[in-house]
Amino acid sequence: MGAKYVVVGSGIIGLYTTYCLIKFAKISADQITVVYEFSSGDQSINYTSPWAGGNFSCISPNDPETLRFDKFTYTNLAKLQEDLGGPTCGLDYRPSTEYWDFIPNEAKINSLKTYLKDMQVIPRSELPHGTAYGIKFTTWDFNCPFFLSNLSGYLKSRGVTFQQKKLTHISQAYLTANTKAVFNCSGIGARTLGGVEDIKVYPTRGQVVVVRAPHIQENMMRWGEDYATYIIPRPYSNNELILGGFLQKDNWTGNTFASETEDIIKRTTALLPKILDRPLDILKVAAGLRPSRHGGVRIELEDAGEDKVLIHNYGASGYGYQAGFGMSFKAVQLLVSYNQNRVKSKL
Ligand SMILES: Cc1cc2nc3c(=O)[nH]c(=O)nc-3n(C[C@H](O)[C@H](O)[C@H](O)COP(=O)(O)OP(=O)(O)OC[C@H]3O[C@@H](n4cnc5c(N)ncnc54)[C@H](O)[C@@H]3O)c2cc1C
């Protein structure tokens, strides 16, 4: 079994990290083991990735590093899509419109202008009542559960080992004496996993309503000061449309609430009335915990002694799909630089 490189976590961050190890660091897939409590096909409130909408939007923070993670992800997803066999892997382009009740951060808009396909600022006269700014562009949409299944299937087909095992301490991830690097992609689990126990990690709970709506093939988002309303079509999903949502800090419940479902339907159908051109066909209501972190994501290398390293990559909050590829590229670069410096210091 290949355990020279161990990735803890089989959510989108663990899978992006594994892909980056193979693609960019040129690590042989048979030297990598992904260790996880939950993976594609499993459902738990402690496993966030299947519950995401998910798309690329303006939800992420505006600091320069996150802007770079977003840009890297947006511009590199086409290669990943190709490796997974094209759009039917559950990742495809769709049109998107985003509105704000306030003027959004200028650095963010300027950054988006450098790479988003078909980006247009909506003239003020065309903005819906109560909004102050709007853009249109072509975005990436993920059919999250299906995409996770296809990405993990691709990694397995390349020779990556997947091992189901709940860790109580990060030291257990050094599976053999030969394990050189562990990537900690444990999401919300980073708060309780022994040896990590990061108290800066907290949940931002969301609830979504999944409806069948073949007539809606576009995204629409509205950002308020204290709310977010969004509509996300899931590509190659038998016409699932995600209606959301909520951003509830420090709320740990996986329960769902009828009052929140009602509120989501009210807000999303006001934003895009044509949802109601067909009777509302509700398939499911679900809740998920975004793995947020005070101070932002943690992408950091720790020396674990005896030529071993621990590289953290977690805290992606509500933007793991849209920024996580860039985050994972950085995490893998930390390993590449560490190895290069070690070689130099031995010369
Ligand atoms: C309602 C909702 C909507 C969202 N919409 C979007 C969107 O549109 N776009 C977007 O980019 N993002 C979206 N997100 C955010 C996105 O889902 C997260 O950022 C992402 O899933 C985080 O991935 P992760 O791999 O860090 O965590 P997870 O998916 O939770 O994976 C963590 C992994 O670590 C493993 N693990 C943890 N602890 C242990 C342990 N002790 N032992 C072994 N294994 C362990 C788990 O089993 C799991 O495999 C949304 C989230 C929610 C809830």
Short mmCIF file of C-alpha atoms and ligand atoms in Angstrom, two decimals:
data_model
loop_
_atom_site.label_atom_id
_atom_site.label_comp_id
_atom_site.label_asym_id
_atom_site.label_seq_id
_atom_site.Cartn_x
_atom_site.Cartn_y
_atom_site.Cartn_z
CA MET A 1 0.00 0.00 0.00
CA GLY A 2 1.31 3.47 -0.91
CA ALA A 3 1.47 5.61 2.16
CA LYS A 4 4.48 7.85 1.54
CA TYR A 5 1.97 10.70 1.21
CA VAL A 6 -1.22 10.60 3.28
CA VAL A 7 -4.18 12.92 2.78
CA VAL A 8 -6.59 13.07 5.72
CA GLY A 9 -10.05 13.84 4.36
CA SER A 10 -12.00 12.88 1.28
CA GLY A 11 -14.03 16.09 0.95
CA ILE A 12 -13.41 18.43 -1.95
CA ILE A 13 -10.24 19.82 -0.29
CA GLY A 14 -8.67 16.37 0.25
CA LEU A 15 -9.53 15.35 -3.31
CA TYR A 16 -8.20 18.59 -4.87
CA THR A 17 -5.01 18.13 -2.79
CA THR A 18 -4.57 14.55 -4.00
CA TYR A 19 -5.12 15.67 -7.60
CA CYS A 20 -2.53 18.47 -7.18
CA LEU A 21 0.02 16.02 -5.73
CA ILE A 22 -0.27 13.89 -8.88
CA LYS A 23 -0.71 16.67 -11.43
CA PHE A 24 1.68 19.38 -10.24
CA ALA A 25 4.13 17.70 -7.81
CA LYS A 26 4.32 14.65 -10.11
CA ILE A 27 3.95 12.24 -7.17
CA SER A 28 3.15 8.73 -8.29
CA ALA A 29 -0.49 7.98 -7.41
CA ASP A 30 0.41 4.61 -5.89
CA GLN A 31 2.40 6.43 -3.18
CA ILE A 32 -0.70 8.27 -1.94
CA THR A 33 -3.32 7.11 0.57
CA VAL A 34 -6.45 9.09 1.39
CA VAL A 35 -7.68 8.37 4.93
CA TYR A 36 -11.21 9.41 5.78
CA GLU A 37 -14.13 8.90 8.09
CA PHE A 38 -16.64 9.85 5.36
CA SER A 39 -16.26 9.82 1.59
CA SER A 40 -18.31 10.03 -1.59
CA GLY A 41 -21.70 8.36 -1.09
CA ASP A 42 -21.63 8.79 2.71
CA GLN A 43 -23.83 11.36 4.45
CA SER A 44 -23.04 13.07 7.74
CA ILE A 45 -23.36 16.55 9.17
CA ASN A 46 -19.58 16.22 9.77
CA TYR A 47 -18.96 15.79 6.02
CA THR A 48 -19.76 19.09 4.30
CA SER A 49 -18.85 18.60 0.65
CA PRO A 50 -21.97 16.75 -0.60
CA TRP A 51 -24.24 19.51 0.80
CA ALA A 52 -22.76 22.37 -1.24
CA GLY A 53 -24.74 24.11 -4.01
CA GLY A 54 -22.27 24.46 -5.58
CA ASN A 55 -20.96 27.10 -7.88
CA PHE A 56 -18.31 29.79 -8.30
CA SER A 57 -19.70 33.03 -6.91
CA CYS A 58 -18.73 36.17 -4.98
CA ILE A 59 -19.17 34.48 -1.58
CA SER A 60 -15.44 34.31 -0.82
CA PRO A 61 -13.54 37.01 1.12
CA ASN A 62 -11.75 39.87 -0.60
CA ASP A 63 -8.18 39.49 0.68
CA PRO A 64 -5.47 39.15 -2.01
CA GLU A 65 -4.70 35.50 -1.24
CA THR A 66 -8.32 34.33 -1.50
CA LEU A 67 -8.69 36.31 -4.74
CA ARG A 68 -5.70 34.33 -6.06
CA PHE A 69 -7.22 31.01 -4.91
CA ASP A 70 -10.48 31.87 -6.69
CA LYS A 71 -8.69 32.87 -9.88
CA PHE A 72 -6.50 29.75 -9.88
CA THR A 73 -9.54 27.53 -9.41
CA TYR A 74 -11.72 29.25 -12.01
CA THR A 75 -8.96 29.19 -14.64
CA ASN A 76 -7.73 25.64 -13.97
CA LEU A 77 -11.03 23.75 -13.59
CA ALA A 78 -11.22 23.18 -17.36
CA LYS A 79 -8.15 20.90 -17.15
CA LEU A 80 -9.67 18.93 -14.29
CA GLN A 81 -12.97 18.68 -16.18
CA GLU A 82 -11.08 17.29 -19.18
CA ASP A 83 -9.25 14.70 -17.05
CA LEU A 84 -12.61 13.55 -15.66
CA GLY A 85 -14.01 13.02 -19.15
CA GLY A 86 -15.73 16.35 -19.86
CA PRO A 87 -18.84 18.15 -18.57
CA THR A 88 -20.76 14.96 -17.79
CA CYS A 89 -18.48 14.50 -14.74
CA GLY A 90 -20.79 16.99 -13.04
CA LEU A 91 -18.83 20.20 -13.65
CA ASP A 92 -19.94 22.59 -16.35
CA TYR A 93 -20.34 26.23 -17.34
CA ARG A 94 -23.68 28.00 -16.85
CA PRO A 95 -24.72 31.70 -16.94
CA SER A 96 -24.81 33.58 -13.65
CA THR A 97 -26.17 36.89 -12.36
CA GLU A 98 -25.17 38.34 -8.98
CA TYR A 99 -26.78 41.32 -7.25
CA TRP A 100 -25.73 43.19 -4.13
CA ASP A 101 -27.79 45.40 -1.83
CA PHE A 102 -24.58 47.44 -1.36
CA ILE A 103 -21.52 48.31 -3.47
CA PRO A 104 -19.24 45.25 -3.39
CA ASN A 105 -15.52 45.33 -2.67
CA GLU A 106 -13.62 47.04 -5.49
CA ALA A 107 -10.55 44.78 -5.33
CA LYS A 108 -12.78 41.75 -5.80
CA ILE A 109 -14.60 43.20 -8.83
CA ASN A 110 -11.28 44.31 -10.38
CA SER A 111 -9.83 40.85 -9.88
CA LEU A 112 -12.89 39.14 -11.41
CA LYS A 113 -12.66 41.42 -14.45
CA THR A 114 -9.24 39.93 -15.28
CA TYR A 115 -10.48 36.38 -15.79
CA LEU A 116 -14.25 35.73 -15.66
CA LYS A 117 -15.73 34.69 -18.99
CA ASP A 118 -18.34 37.09 -20.45
CA MET A 119 -18.33 39.41 -17.42
CA GLN A 120 -20.57 42.49 -17.69
CA VAL A 121 -21.51 45.08 -15.11
CA ILE A 122 -25.31 45.49 -15.20
CA PRO A 123 -26.41 49.11 -15.89
CA ARG A 124 -28.01 50.76 -12.82
CA SER A 125 -31.26 51.24 -14.72
CA GLU A 126 -31.61 47.46 -15.11
CA LEU A 127 -31.00 46.55 -11.46
CA PRO A 128 -33.90 45.05 -9.47
CA HIS A 129 -35.49 47.27 -6.82
CA GLY A 130 -33.37 47.48 -3.66
CA THR A 131 -30.09 46.39 -5.24
CA ALA A 132 -27.09 48.67 -5.76
CA TYR A 133 -24.79 46.65 -8.06
CA GLY A 134 -24.91 43.64 -10.33
CA ILE A 135 -22.79 41.56 -12.68
CA LYS A 136 -23.36 38.81 -15.23
CA PHE A 137 -20.78 36.21 -16.21
CA THR A 138 -20.31 32.58 -17.12
CA THR A 139 -19.65 30.51 -14.03
CA TRP A 140 -18.73 26.97 -13.03
CA ASP A 141 -21.48 24.80 -11.57
CA PHE A 142 -20.81 21.56 -9.70
CA ASN A 143 -23.18 18.65 -9.23
CA CYS A 144 -21.44 18.16 -5.89
CA PRO A 145 -22.25 14.54 -4.86
CA PHE A 146 -21.73 13.28 -8.43
CA PHE A 147 -18.55 15.32 -8.95
CA LEU A 148 -17.06 14.00 -5.68
CA SER A 149 -17.83 10.46 -6.81
CA ASN A 150 -16.21 11.06 -10.23
CA LEU A 151 -13.14 12.79 -8.82
CA SER A 152 -12.50 10.08 -6.21
CA GLY A 153 -13.16 7.41 -8.88
CA TYR A 154 -10.58 9.07 -11.16
CA LEU A 155 -7.99 9.18 -8.34
CA LYS A 156 -8.64 5.49 -7.52
CA SER A 157 -8.27 4.58 -11.19
CA ARG A 158 -4.86 6.30 -11.18
CA GLY A 159 -3.76 4.10 -8.25
CA VAL A 160 -4.52 6.19 -5.13
CA THR A 161 -5.50 4.05 -2.10
CA PHE A 162 -8.61 5.10 -0.13
CA GLN A 163 -8.78 3.84 3.45
CA GLN A 164 -11.76 4.41 5.76
CA LYS A 165 -10.51 5.09 9.27
CA LYS A 166 -11.55 7.67 11.87
CA LEU A 167 -8.46 9.23 13.44
CA THR A 168 -8.46 10.39 17.03
CA HIS A 169 -5.02 11.99 16.67
CA ILE A 170 -3.26 13.37 13.58
CA SER A 171 -0.15 11.29 14.44
CA GLN A 172 -2.18 8.20 13.41
CA ALA A 173 -2.05 9.50 9.84
CA TYR A 174 1.62 8.51 9.62
CA LEU A 175 0.45 5.08 8.52
CA THR A 176 3.91 3.53 8.07
CA ALA A 177 7.52 4.35 8.96
CA ASN A 178 7.80 5.39 5.31
CA THR A 179 5.11 8.14 5.54
CA LYS A 180 6.88 11.44 4.77
CA ALA A 181 4.05 13.94 4.46
CA VAL A 182 0.54 14.19 5.85
CA PHE A 183 -1.97 16.70 4.47
CA ASN A 184 -4.63 17.61 7.02
CA CYS A 185 -7.80 18.31 5.00
CA SER A 186 -10.22 17.49 7.79
CA GLY A 187 -12.62 20.42 7.36
CA ILE A 188 -14.81 20.99 10.41
CA GLY A 189 -13.04 17.96 11.95
CA ALA A 190 -9.93 20.13 12.48
CA ARG A 191 -11.64 21.54 15.56
CA THR A 192 -11.67 18.20 17.41
CA LEU A 193 -8.97 16.05 15.77
CA GLY A 194 -6.27 15.37 18.40
CA GLY A 195 -2.97 17.14 17.75
CA VAL A 196 -4.80 19.83 15.69
CA GLU A 197 -7.73 20.96 17.91
CA ASP A 198 -7.98 24.32 16.20
CA ILE A 199 -10.45 26.36 18.25
CA LYS A 200 -10.53 29.00 15.50
CA VAL A 201 -12.63 26.54 13.44
CA TYR A 202 -16.40 27.06 13.65
CA PRO A 203 -19.43 26.09 11.55
CA THR A 204 -21.45 28.40 9.32
CA ARG A 205 -24.65 26.43 8.89
CA GLY A 206 -26.65 26.47 5.68
CA GLN A 207 -30.00 25.00 4.69
CA VAL A 208 -30.96 24.33 1.08
CA VAL A 209 -34.09 23.22 -0.74
CA VAL A 210 -33.50 20.90 -3.69
CA VAL A 211 -36.21 21.13 -6.37
CA ARG A 212 -36.60 19.60 -9.83
CA ALA A 213 -36.69 22.46 -12.35
CA PRO A 214 -35.62 21.60 -15.91
CA HIS A 215 -36.65 25.09 -17.04
CA ILE A 216 -33.99 26.84 -14.92
CA GLN A 217 -30.46 26.54 -16.28
CA GLU A 218 -28.99 29.73 -14.82
CA ASN A 219 -27.55 30.86 -11.49
CA MET A 220 -28.83 33.88 -9.60
CA MET A 221 -27.46 35.24 -6.33
CA ARG A 222 -28.40 38.21 -4.14
CA TRP A 223 -26.07 39.35 -1.38
CA GLY A 224 -27.52 41.39 1.50
CA GLU A 225 -25.71 42.75 4.54
CA ASP A 226 -27.03 39.87 6.66
CA TYR A 227 -28.45 37.32 4.23
CA ALA A 228 -27.66 35.44 1.03
CA THR A 229 -30.23 34.21 -1.49
CA TYR A 230 -29.07 31.88 -4.23
CA ILE A 231 -30.28 29.69 -7.07
CA ILE A 232 -27.87 27.10 -8.49
CA PRO A 233 -28.60 24.51 -11.20
CA ARG A 234 -26.74 21.22 -10.78
CA PRO A 235 -25.30 20.07 -14.13
CA TYR A 236 -26.05 16.48 -15.19
CA SER A 237 -28.26 15.89 -12.15
CA ASN A 238 -31.64 15.10 -13.68
CA ASN A 239 -32.54 18.81 -13.42
CA GLU A 240 -31.91 19.47 -9.74
CA LEU A 241 -31.97 23.13 -8.75
CA ILE A 242 -30.56 24.26 -5.39
CA LEU A 243 -32.40 27.06 -3.57
CA GLY A 244 -30.71 28.74 -0.63
CA GLY A 245 -29.83 29.85 1.81
CA PHE A 246 -28.52 30.72 5.22
CA LEU A 247 -25.13 31.66 6.65
CA GLN A 248 -25.54 30.94 10.39
CA LYS A 249 -22.34 31.31 12.40
CA ASP A 250 -21.69 28.83 15.23
CA ASN A 251 -24.90 26.90 14.58
CA TRP A 252 -24.00 23.18 14.76
CA THR A 253 -27.37 21.60 14.04
CA GLY A 254 -27.88 19.24 11.12
CA ASN A 255 -31.65 19.47 11.59
CA THR A 256 -33.74 21.26 8.97
CA PHE A 257 -36.59 23.65 9.68
CA ALA A 258 -39.86 24.21 7.80
CA SER A 259 -39.76 27.92 8.61
CA GLU A 260 -36.35 28.19 6.87
CA THR A 261 -37.62 26.21 3.86
CA GLU A 262 -40.53 28.64 3.55
CA ASP A 263 -38.22 31.63 3.81
CA ILE A 264 -35.84 30.22 1.15
CA ILE A 265 -38.72 29.59 -1.27
CA LYS A 266 -40.10 33.08 -0.69
CA ARG A 267 -36.75 34.78 -1.34
CA THR A 268 -35.66 32.67 -4.32
CA THR A 269 -38.98 32.90 -6.16
CA ALA A 270 -39.04 36.67 -5.63
CA LEU A 271 -35.53 36.86 -7.11
CA LEU A 272 -36.31 34.57 -10.07
CA PRO A 273 -40.11 34.35 -10.48
CA LYS A 274 -39.89 31.97 -13.45
CA ILE A 275 -39.04 29.18 -10.97
CA LEU A 276 -42.83 29.09 -10.46
CA ASP A 277 -43.56 28.67 -14.19
CA ARG A 278 -43.88 24.98 -13.22
CA PRO A 279 -45.33 23.59 -9.97
CA LEU A 280 -42.62 23.52 -7.29
CA ASP A 281 -41.36 19.92 -7.11
CA ILE A 282 -39.42 19.68 -3.81
CA LEU A 283 -37.06 16.69 -3.76
CA LYS A 284 -35.20 17.25 -0.52
CA VAL A 285 -34.31 19.74 2.21
CA ALA A 286 -30.81 19.51 3.66
CA ALA A 287 -28.45 21.27 6.05
CA GLY A 288 -24.66 21.48 6.02
CA LEU A 289 -21.90 23.04 8.10
CA ARG A 290 -19.41 25.21 6.21
CA PRO A 291 -15.99 24.71 7.84
CA SER A 292 -15.20 28.36 8.68
CA ARG A 293 -12.14 29.63 10.55
CA HIS A 294 -11.46 32.90 12.35
CA GLY A 295 -8.59 34.49 10.43
CA GLY A 296 -9.33 32.54 7.25
CA VAL A 297 -8.04 29.28 5.82
CA ARG A 298 -5.04 27.53 7.33
CA ILE A 299 -2.49 26.42 4.74
CA GLU A 300 0.66 25.85 6.69
CA LEU A 301 3.57 23.41 6.89
CA GLU A 302 4.73 22.07 10.25
CA ASP A 303 7.94 20.14 10.73
CA ALA A 304 6.88 16.82 12.27
CA GLY A 305 10.46 15.67 12.98
CA GLU A 306 12.52 12.85 11.44
CA ASP A 307 12.20 14.37 7.96
CA LYS A 308 8.40 14.23 8.16
CA VAL A 309 5.98 17.09 7.62
CA LEU A 310 2.37 17.94 8.41
CA ILE A 311 0.66 20.31 5.98
CA HIS A 312 -2.66 21.83 6.99
CA ASN A 313 -5.26 22.71 4.37
CA TYR A 314 -8.65 23.50 5.86
CA GLY A 315 -11.08 26.29 6.75
CA ALA A 316 -12.64 26.74 3.27
CA SER A 317 -15.98 27.88 4.75
CA GLY A 318 -18.48 28.54 1.91
CA TYR A 319 -15.93 28.44 -0.93
CA GLY A 320 -14.23 25.03 -0.93
CA TYR A 321 -15.26 24.19 -4.49
CA GLN A 322 -14.53 27.61 -5.96
CA ALA A 323 -11.24 28.37 -4.15
CA GLY A 324 -10.12 24.92 -2.99
CA PHE A 325 -8.13 24.03 -6.11
CA GLY A 326 -5.98 27.14 -5.54
CA MET A 327 -5.70 26.38 -1.81
CA SER A 328 -4.57 22.84 -2.57
CA PHE A 329 -2.06 23.98 -5.16
CA LYS A 330 -0.50 26.19 -2.46
CA ALA A 331 -0.48 23.35 0.09
CA VAL A 332 1.30 21.07 -2.39
CA GLN A 333 3.77 23.85 -3.30
CA LEU A 334 4.70 24.05 0.39
CA LEU A 335 5.77 20.39 0.21
CA VAL A 336 7.65 20.91 -3.07
CA SER A 337 9.57 23.91 -1.63
CA TYR A 338 10.31 22.02 1.61
CA ASN A 339 11.78 19.10 -0.34
CA GLN A 340 13.84 21.43 -2.57
CA ASN A 341 15.25 23.26 0.47
CA ARG A 342 16.14 19.95 2.13
CA VAL A 343 18.04 18.80 -0.94
CA LYS A 344 19.89 22.16 -1.10
CA SER A 345 20.81 22.02 2.59
CA LYS A 346 22.33 18.57 2.09
CA LEU A 347 24.53 19.69 -0.83
C1 LIG B 1 -25.31 24.71 2.13
C2 LIG B 1 -23.91 24.85 1.60
C3 LIG B 1 -23.70 25.40 0.35
C4 LIG B 1 -22.40 25.53 -0.15
N1 LIG B 1 -22.24 26.04 -1.41
C5 LIG B 1 -20.99 26.16 -1.92
C6 LIG B 1 -20.79 26.66 -3.23
O1 LIG B 1 -21.75 26.97 -3.95
N2 LIG B 1 -19.52 26.80 -3.69
C7 LIG B 1 -18.43 26.46 -2.93
O2 LIG B 1 -17.29 26.62 -3.38
N3 LIG B 1 -18.59 25.96 -1.68
C8 LIG B 1 -19.83 25.81 -1.16
N4 LIG B 1 -20.01 25.34 0.10
C9 LIG B 1 -18.82 25.11 0.93
C10 LIG B 1 -18.15 23.77 0.65
O3 LIG B 1 -19.11 22.75 0.73
C11 LIG B 1 -17.02 23.56 1.68
O4 LIG B 1 -16.11 24.63 1.63
C12 LIG B 1 -16.28 22.27 1.39
O5 LIG B 1 -17.15 21.19 1.25
C13 LIG B 1 -15.27 21.97 2.50
O6 LIG B 1 -14.60 20.81 2.12
P1 LIG B 1 -13.61 20.06 3.10
O7 LIG B 1 -12.98 19.00 2.27
O8 LIG B 1 -12.75 21.04 3.79
O9 LIG B 1 -14.55 19.43 4.24
P2 LIG B 1 -15.46 18.11 4.24
O10 LIG B 1 -16.20 17.94 2.97
O11 LIG B 1 -16.26 18.14 5.49
O12 LIG B 1 -14.42 16.92 4.32
C14 LIG B 1 -13.68 16.66 5.50
C15 LIG B 1 -13.08 15.29 5.38
O13 LIG B 1 -12.24 15.06 6.51
C16 LIG B 1 -12.60 13.83 7.10
N5 LIG B 1 -12.29 13.85 8.52
C17 LIG B 1 -12.52 14.85 9.41
N6 LIG B 1 -12.09 14.48 10.63
C18 LIG B 1 -11.58 13.23 10.50
C19 LIG B 1 -10.99 12.30 11.38
N7 LIG B 1 -10.85 12.57 12.69
N8 LIG B 1 -10.57 11.10 10.90
C20 LIG B 1 -10.70 10.79 9.59
N9 LIG B 1 -11.27 11.63 8.70
C21 LIG B 1 -11.69 12.83 9.14
C22 LIG B 1 -14.10 13.71 6.83
O14 LIG B 1 -14.57 12.38 7.02
C23 LIG B 1 -14.14 14.17 5.37
O15 LIG B 1 -13.72 13.11 4.52
C24 LIG B 1 -21.29 25.14 0.63
C25 LIG B 1 -21.51 24.56 1.87
C26 LIG B 1 -22.80 24.41 2.37
C27 LIG B 1 -22.99 23.76 3.70
#
